[in-house]
PDB file of C-alpha atoms in Angstrom:
ATOM      1  CA  MET A1089     -59.188  20.069 149.882  1.00 57.00           C
ATOM      2  CA  PRO A1090     -56.008  17.937 149.707  1.00 62.00           C
ATOM      3  CA  THR A1091     -53.604  17.861 152.749  1.00 73.00           C
ATOM      4  CA  THR A1092     -50.304  15.754 151.150  1.00 72.00           C
ATOM      5  CA  CYS A1093     -47.682  17.194 148.533  1.00 67.00           C
ATOM      6  CA  ARG A1094     -48.166  15.700 144.973  1.00 65.00           C
ATOM      7  CA  SER A1095     -44.709  15.830 144.455  1.00 65.00           C
ATOM      8  CA  CYS A1096     -43.851  13.573 147.622  1.00 72.00           C
ATOM      9  CA  CYS A1097     -46.631  12.583 148.860  1.00 69.00           C
ATOM     10  CA  CYS A1098     -45.738  14.156 152.376  1.00 70.00           C
ATOM     11  CA  SER A1099     -48.386  15.512 154.559  1.00 71.00           C
ATOM     12  CA  VAL A1100     -48.557  19.361 154.570  1.00 69.00           C
ATOM     13  CA  ARG A1101     -47.818  21.049 157.681  1.00 68.00           C
ATOM     14  CA  SER A1102     -48.282  24.564 159.320  1.00 73.00           C
ATOM     15  CA  GLY A1103     -45.198  26.653 158.170  1.00 65.00           C
ATOM     16  CA  GLN A1104     -44.280  24.869 155.262  1.00 68.00           C
ATOM     17  CA  GLN A1105     -43.815  26.754 152.088  1.00 66.00           C
ATOM     18  CA  VAL A1106     -45.943  25.232 149.533  1.00 70.00           C
ATOM     19  CA  LEU A1107     -47.950  26.429 146.399  1.00 72.00           C
ATOM     20  CA  MET A1108     -51.045  25.281 145.435  1.00 73.00           C
ATOM     21  CA  CYS A1109     -52.281  24.985 141.536  1.00 73.00           C
ATOM     22  CA  CYS A1110     -54.809  27.220 140.850  1.00 73.00           C
ATOM     23  CA  VAL A1111     -56.085  24.645 138.168  1.00 72.00           C
ATOM     24  CA  CYS A1112     -56.225  21.307 139.872  1.00 77.00           C
ATOM     25  CA  CYS A1113     -55.774  22.667 143.628  1.00 73.00           C
ATOM     26  CA  ASP A1114     -52.775  20.366 144.712  1.00 71.00           C
ATOM     27  CA  LEU A1115     -50.098  21.237 146.795  1.00 72.00           C
ATOM     28  CA  VAL A1116     -46.532  20.842 146.369  1.00 74.00           C
ATOM     29  CA  HIS A1117     -43.720  22.229 148.797  1.00 68.00           C
ATOM     30  CA  LEU A1118     -41.543  24.390 147.472  1.00 71.00           C
ATOM     31  CA  ARG A1119     -38.508  22.477 148.172  1.00 72.00           C
ATOM     32  CA  CYS A1120     -39.845  19.429 145.943  1.00 70.00           C
ATOM     33  CA  LEU A1121     -40.195  21.953 142.808  1.00 72.00           C
ATOM     34  CA  PRO A1122     -36.934  21.072 140.461  1.00 72.00           C
ATOM     35  CA  VAL A1123     -36.163  24.958 140.857  1.00 69.00           C
ATOM     36  CA  SER A1124     -33.609  27.165 142.658  1.00 72.00           C
ATOM     37  CA  TYR A1125     -34.474  28.889 145.934  1.00 71.00           C
ATOM     38  CA  GLU A1126     -34.745  32.413 144.267  1.00 75.00           C
ATOM     39  CA  GLU A1127     -36.838  30.893 141.333  1.00 75.00           C
ATOM     40  CA  ALA A1128     -39.170  29.213 144.559  1.00 70.00           C
ATOM     41  CA  ASN A1129     -39.412  32.605 146.056  1.00 71.00           C
ATOM     42  CA  VAL A1130     -40.640  33.739 142.723  1.00 75.00           C
ATOM     43  CA  LEU A1131     -43.384  31.485 142.134  1.00 72.00           C
ATOM     44  CA  ALA A1132     -44.313  31.980 145.466  1.00 70.00           C
ATOM     45  CA  SER A1133     -44.989  35.489 144.831  1.00 73.00           C
ATOM     46  CA  GLN A1134     -47.335  34.653 142.128  1.00 73.00           C
ATOM     47  CA  SER A1135     -51.053  35.163 142.601  1.00 67.00           C
ATOM     48  CA  GLN A1136     -51.884  32.301 140.819  1.00 73.00           C
ATOM     49  CA  TRP A1137     -49.738  28.895 140.021  1.00 71.00           C
ATOM     50  CA  GLU A1138     -50.064  26.237 138.090  1.00 70.00           C
ATOM     51  CA  CYS A1139     -48.526  22.962 138.329  1.00 72.00           C
ATOM     52  CA  VAL A1140     -46.278  20.761 135.916  1.00 72.00           C
ATOM     53  CA  LEU A1141     -49.007  18.462 135.080  1.00 75.00           C
ATOM     54  CA  CYS A1142     -51.971  21.724 134.753  1.00 77.00           C
ATOM     55  CA  LEU A1143     -48.961  23.001 132.222  1.00 77.00           C
ATOM     56  CA  ALA A1144     -48.281  20.320 130.342  1.00 79.00           C
ATOM     57  CA  LYS A1145     -51.845  19.670 129.862  1.00 82.00           C
ATOM     58  CA  LYS A1146     -52.029  23.553 128.993  1.00 82.00           C
ATOM     59  CA  SER A1147     -49.600  23.183 126.722  1.00 84.00           C
ATOM     60  CA  GLN A1148     -51.063  20.012 124.936  1.00 84.00           C
ATOM     61  CA  GLU A1149     -54.209  21.675 124.673  1.00 85.00           C
ATOM     62  CA  GLU A1150     -52.446  24.621 123.121  1.00 87.00           C
ATOM     63  CA  GLU A1151     -50.326  22.364 120.795  1.00 88.00           C
ATOM     64  CA  GLU A1152     -53.618  20.818 119.536  1.00 90.00           C
ATOM     65  CA  GLN A1153     -55.461  24.173 119.612  1.00 90.00           C
ATOM     66  CA  LEU A1154     -52.605  25.489 117.110  1.00 91.00           C
ATOM     67  CA  ILE A1155     -52.732  22.129 115.085  1.00 92.00           C
ATOM     68  CA  ARG A1156     -56.395  21.991 115.055  1.00 92.00           C
ATOM     69  CA  TYR A1157     -56.250  25.847 114.055  1.00 93.00           C
ATOM     70  CA  ALA A1158     -53.297  25.003 111.460  1.00 93.00           C
ATOM     71  CA  ARG A1159     -55.490  22.257 109.628  1.00 93.00           C
ATOM     72  CA  GLU A1160     -58.361  24.474 109.811  1.00 94.00           C
ATOM     73  CA  GLN A1161     -56.261  27.334 108.000  1.00 93.00           C
ATOM     74  CA  TRP A1162     -55.052  24.970 105.803  1.00 93.00           C
ATOM     75  CA  MET A1163     -58.879  23.188 104.796  1.00 93.00           C
ATOM     76  CA  ASN A1164     -59.767  27.086 104.274  1.00 94.00           C
ATOM     77  CA  GLU A1165     -57.469  27.763 101.932  1.00 93.00           C
ATOM     78  CA  ARG A1166     -57.419  24.360 100.260  1.00 93.00           C
ATOM     79  CA  LEU A1167     -61.295  25.363 100.368  1.00 93.00           C
ATOM     80  CA  ASP A1168     -60.485  28.633  98.706  1.00 94.00           C
ATOM     81  CA  ASP A1169     -58.304  27.018  96.170  1.00 93.00           C
ATOM     82  CA  LEU A1170     -61.276  24.689  95.246  1.00 94.00           C
ATOM     83  CA  VAL A1171     -63.656  27.408  95.106  1.00 93.00           C
ATOM     84  CA  GLY A1172     -61.292  29.195  92.610  1.00 93.00           C
ATOM     85  CA  GLN A1173     -60.778  26.095  90.581  1.00 93.00           C
ATOM     86  CA  VAL A1174     -64.741  25.700  90.379  1.00 94.00           C
ATOM     87  CA  MET A1175     -65.304  29.320  89.765  1.00 94.00           C
ATOM     88  CA  ALA A1176     -62.698  29.262  86.147  1.00 93.00           C
ATOM     89  CA  LEU A1177     -64.319  26.064  85.519  1.00 93.00           C
ATOM     90  CA  GLN A1178     -67.636  27.276  85.732  1.00 92.00           C
ATOM     91  CA  GLN A1179     -66.353  30.768  83.575  1.00 92.00           C
ATOM     92  CA  GLU A1180     -64.827  28.084  81.127  1.00 92.00           C
ATOM     93  CA  GLN A1181     -67.912  26.302  81.017  1.00 91.00           C
ATOM     94  CA  ASP A1182     -69.899  29.298  80.467  1.00 92.00           C
ATOM     95  CA  ASN A1183     -67.448  30.528  77.648  1.00 92.00           C
ATOM     96  CA  VAL A1184     -67.795  27.044  76.125  1.00 92.00           C
ATOM     97  CA  GLY A1185     -71.837  27.114  76.283  1.00 90.00           C
ATOM     98  CA  HIS A1186     -71.695  30.455  74.758  1.00 89.00           C
ATOM     99  CA  TYR A1187     -69.054  29.590  72.006  1.00 91.00           C
ATOM    100  CA  LEU A1188     -71.787  26.228  71.334  1.00 91.00           C
ATOM    101  CA  SER A1189     -74.215  28.824  71.299  1.00 90.00           C
ATOM    102  CA  GLU A1190     -72.945  30.939  68.573  1.00 91.00           C
ATOM    103  CA  CYS A1191     -71.798  27.839  66.782  1.00 91.00           C
ATOM    104  CA  SER A1192     -75.610  26.308  67.130  1.00 90.00           C
ATOM    105  CA  SER A1193     -76.764  29.784  65.346  1.00 90.00           C
ATOM    106  CA  ALA A1194     -74.299  29.885  62.685  1.00 91.00           C
ATOM    107  CA  LEU A1195     -75.151  26.057  61.846  1.00 91.00           C
ATOM    108  CA  ARG A1196     -78.928  27.338  61.518  1.00 91.00           C
ATOM    109  CA  ASP A1197     -78.273  30.284  59.438  1.00 91.00           C
ATOM    110  CA  GLN A1198     -75.824  27.972  57.178  1.00 91.00           C
ATOM    111  CA  SER A1199     -78.750  25.254  57.297  1.00 91.00           C
ATOM    112  CA  ARG A1200     -81.339  28.212  56.289  1.00 90.00           C
ATOM    113  CA  GLN A1201     -78.705  29.214  53.626  1.00 91.00           C
ATOM    114  CA  MET A1202     -78.623  25.717  52.164  1.00 91.00           C
ATOM    115  CA  ASP A1203     -82.417  25.587  52.107  1.00 90.00           C
ATOM    116  CA  GLU A1204     -82.667  28.445  50.192  1.00 90.00           C
ATOM    117  CA  LEU A1205     -79.955  27.453  47.965  1.00 90.00           C
ATOM    118  CA  GLU A1206     -81.851  24.317  47.396  1.00 89.00           C
ATOM    119  CA  LYS A1207     -84.927  25.982  46.896  1.00 89.00           C
ATOM    120  CA  THR A1208     -83.253  28.217  44.156  1.00 89.00           C
ATOM    121  CA  VAL A1209     -81.696  25.318  42.527  1.00 89.00           C
ATOM    122  CA  GLU A1210     -85.328  23.572  42.530  1.00 88.00           C
ATOM    123  CA  ASP A1211     -87.068  26.810  40.820  1.00 86.00           C
ATOM    124  CA  LEU A1212     -84.458  27.105  38.630  1.00 87.00           C
ATOM    125  CA  HIS A1213     -84.638  23.471  37.832  1.00 85.00           C
ATOM    126  CA  GLU A1214     -88.080  23.902  37.018  1.00 85.00           C
ATOM    127  CA  LEU A1215     -88.152  27.077  35.382  1.00 85.00           C
ATOM    128  CA  SER A1216     -85.151  25.269  32.876  1.00 83.00           C
ATOM    129  CA  LYS A1217     -87.902  22.442  32.563  1.00 82.00           C
ATOM    130  CA  LYS A1218     -90.558  24.806  31.631  1.00 81.00           C
ATOM    131  CA  ASN A1219     -88.187  26.907  29.025  1.00 80.00           C
ATOM    132  CA  SER A1220     -86.760  23.662  26.845  1.00 77.00           C
ATOM    133  CA  SER A1221     -90.513  22.041  27.160  1.00 71.00           C
ATOM    134  CA  SER A1222     -91.737  25.395  25.663  1.00 67.00           C
ATOM    135  CA  CYS A1223     -88.904  25.572  22.906  1.00 60.00           C
ATOM    136  CA  TRP A1224     -89.662  22.141  22.128  1.00 55.00           C
ATOM    137  CA  THR A1225     -93.286  22.730  21.576  1.00 55.00           C
ATOM    138  CA  GLU A1226     -92.335  25.948  19.210  1.00 52.00           C
ATOM    139  CA  ASP A1227     -89.922  23.977  17.091  1.00 50.00           C
ATOM    140  CA  ILE A1228     -92.529  21.251  16.962  1.00 49.00           C
ATOM    141  CA  GLN A1229     -95.419  23.440  16.096  1.00 52.00           C
ATOM    142  CA  PRO A1230     -95.595  25.421  13.095  1.00 52.00           C
ATOM    143  CA  ASP A1231     -96.212  28.706  12.948  1.00 54.00           C
ATOM    144  CA  PRO A1232     -99.516  29.651  11.942  1.00 55.00           C
ATOM    145  CA  PRO A1233    -100.356  29.877   7.801  1.00 53.00           C
ATOM    146  CA  THR A1234    -100.856  33.447   7.067  1.00 55.00           C
ATOM    147  CA  PRO A1235    -103.741  33.956   4.436  1.00 54.00           C
ATOM    148  CA  ILE A1236    -101.625  33.687   1.191  1.00 55.00           C
ATOM    149  CA  GLY A1237    -100.133  30.498   2.884  1.00 51.00           C
ATOM    150  CA  ARG A1238    -103.174  28.996   3.236  1.00 52.00           C
ATOM    151  CA  ARG A1239    -104.120  29.526  -0.165  1.00 55.00           C
ATOM    152  CA  ARG A1240    -100.806  28.763  -1.758  1.00 56.00           C
ATOM    153  CA  SER A1241    -101.161  25.246   0.215  1.00 53.00           C
ATOM    154  CA  LEU A1242    -104.498  24.475  -0.578  1.00 51.00           C
ATOM    155  CA  ASP A1243    -103.638  25.209  -4.223  1.00 56.00           C
ATOM    156  CA  SER A1244    -100.666  22.850  -3.830  1.00 55.00           C
ATOM    157  CA  LEU A1245    -102.811  20.431  -2.559  1.00 51.00           C
ATOM    158  CA  LYS A1246    -105.209  20.598  -5.108  1.00 51.00           C
ATOM    159  CA  PRO A1247    -104.344  18.677  -8.533  1.00 52.00           C
ATOM    160  CA  LYS A1248    -103.228  21.005 -11.337  1.00 51.00           C
ATOM    161  CA  GLN A1249    -105.412  21.364 -14.143  1.00 51.00           C
ATOM    162  CA  ARG A1250    -104.436  22.773 -17.535  1.00 50.00           C
ATOM    163  CA  LYS A1251    -106.521  25.949 -18.423  1.00 49.00           C
ATOM    164  CA  MET A1252    -108.570  25.716 -21.288  1.00 49.00           C
ATOM    165  CA  THR A1253    -110.049  28.607 -23.762  1.00 50.00           C
ATOM    166  CA  LEU A1254    -112.584  28.329 -26.293  1.00 47.00           C
ATOM    167  CA  HIS A1255    -109.702  28.970 -28.731  1.00 49.00           C
ATOM    168  CA  ASN A1256    -107.472  25.706 -28.061  1.00 50.00           C
ATOM    169  CA  LEU A1257    -110.076  23.825 -26.544  1.00 48.00           C
ATOM    170  CA  GLY A1258    -110.423  21.444 -29.918  1.00 52.00           C
ATOM    171  CA  THR A1259    -106.581  20.979 -30.257  1.00 50.00           C
ATOM    172  CA  SER A1260    -105.904  20.207 -26.381  1.00 49.00           C
ATOM    173  CA  SER A1261    -108.776  17.927 -26.600  1.00 49.00           C
ATOM    174  CA  ARG A1262    -107.590  16.598 -29.966  1.00 49.00           C
ATOM    175  CA  THR A1263    -103.878  16.409 -28.682  1.00 50.00           C
ATOM    176  CA  ASP A1264    -104.924  14.771 -25.128  1.00 49.00           C
ATOM    177  CA  SER A1265    -107.348  12.451 -26.517  1.00 48.00           C
ATOM    178  CA  HIS A1266    -104.345  11.295 -28.976  1.00 46.00           C
ATOM    179  CA  LYS A1267    -101.753  10.927 -25.914  1.00 46.00           C
ATOM    180  CA  THR A1268    -104.058   9.220 -24.034  1.00 45.00           C
ATOM    181  CA  HIS A1269    -105.905   6.610 -25.839  1.00 46.00           C
ATOM    182  CA  SER A1270    -107.730   5.105 -22.726  1.00 45.00           C
ATOM    183  CA  MET A1271    -110.084   8.057 -22.696  1.00 44.00           C
ATOM    184  CA  PRO A1272    -113.119   8.160 -24.733  1.00 45.00           C
ATOM    185  CA  LYS A1273    -113.999  10.466 -27.243  1.00 45.00           C
ATOM    186  CA  MET A1274    -117.081  12.637 -25.960  1.00 47.00           C
ATOM    187  CA  SER A1275    -119.411  14.871 -27.958  1.00 49.00           C
ATOM    188  CA  MET A1276    -120.061  18.199 -25.849  1.00 55.00           C
ATOM    189  CA  SER A1277    -122.056  20.944 -26.735  1.00 65.00           C
ATOM    190  CA  LEU A1278    -120.851  24.451 -26.723  1.00 69.00           C
ATOM    191  CA  GLY A1279    -123.136  24.756 -23.540  1.00 70.00           C
ATOM    192  CA  VAL A1280    -121.881  22.794 -21.520  1.00 71.00           C
ATOM    193  CA  LEU A1281    -118.104  23.601 -22.139  1.00 74.00           C
ATOM    194  CA  ILE A1282    -118.983  27.546 -21.549  1.00 75.00           C
ATOM    195  CA  SER A1283    -120.645  26.256 -17.891  1.00 74.00           C
ATOM    196  CA  GLN A1284    -117.160  24.030 -17.173  1.00 76.00           C
ATOM    197  CA  LEU A1285    -114.611  26.315 -17.969  1.00 75.00           C
ATOM    198  CA  ILE A1286    -116.614  28.784 -15.661  1.00 75.00           C
ATOM    199  CA  ILE A1287    -116.807  26.154 -12.811  1.00 76.00           C
ATOM    200  CA  MET A1288    -113.229  25.728 -13.500  1.00 74.00           C
ATOM    201  CA  GLU A1289    -111.986  29.373 -13.560  1.00 68.00           C
ATOM    202  CA  CYS A1290    -114.172  29.719 -10.256  1.00 66.00           C
ATOM    203  CA  SER A1291    -112.452  27.232  -8.502  1.00 59.00           C
TER     204      SER A1291
END
């Protein structure tokens, strides 16, 4: 325990009015304090007294504590602000992701529609080619001949022969032989002529 006054460095004697700091336990004469006599008596009546140094230190600590508290408060506010910005950015990112998902879905739908349209166009093109080829084939190939038309066609291909009868056989033979001098005269029997006429009529 100190026995000297911290202010005047004098030894403390019995009967002197002194104050002892409750923090650092230093002794200070009442007369050494820069206060009035009444204020000194008030200080002496206090059960706990703190010296100037301890008060200054305490004030400094309180000030530092206040500064630290203010700094923590500012950091908390700043952190809350940053958290709010991050949440807003996250929400915006989610909205952008949702929008991109919708755009991707729309693009897939359009791509599927384009594929369907291309397939439809290809089918129509193939159908058009088939129709054009079938029309061209129908134009080229003639209609199947009917029995009458077939007979007429065959008749048109046969050399035209002049029908002869027994009545005008001699006359026509003489006329044809007279007109075409290159044909030799032939003597035919009546049976041969009749058989030739029958063959010509049947053909």
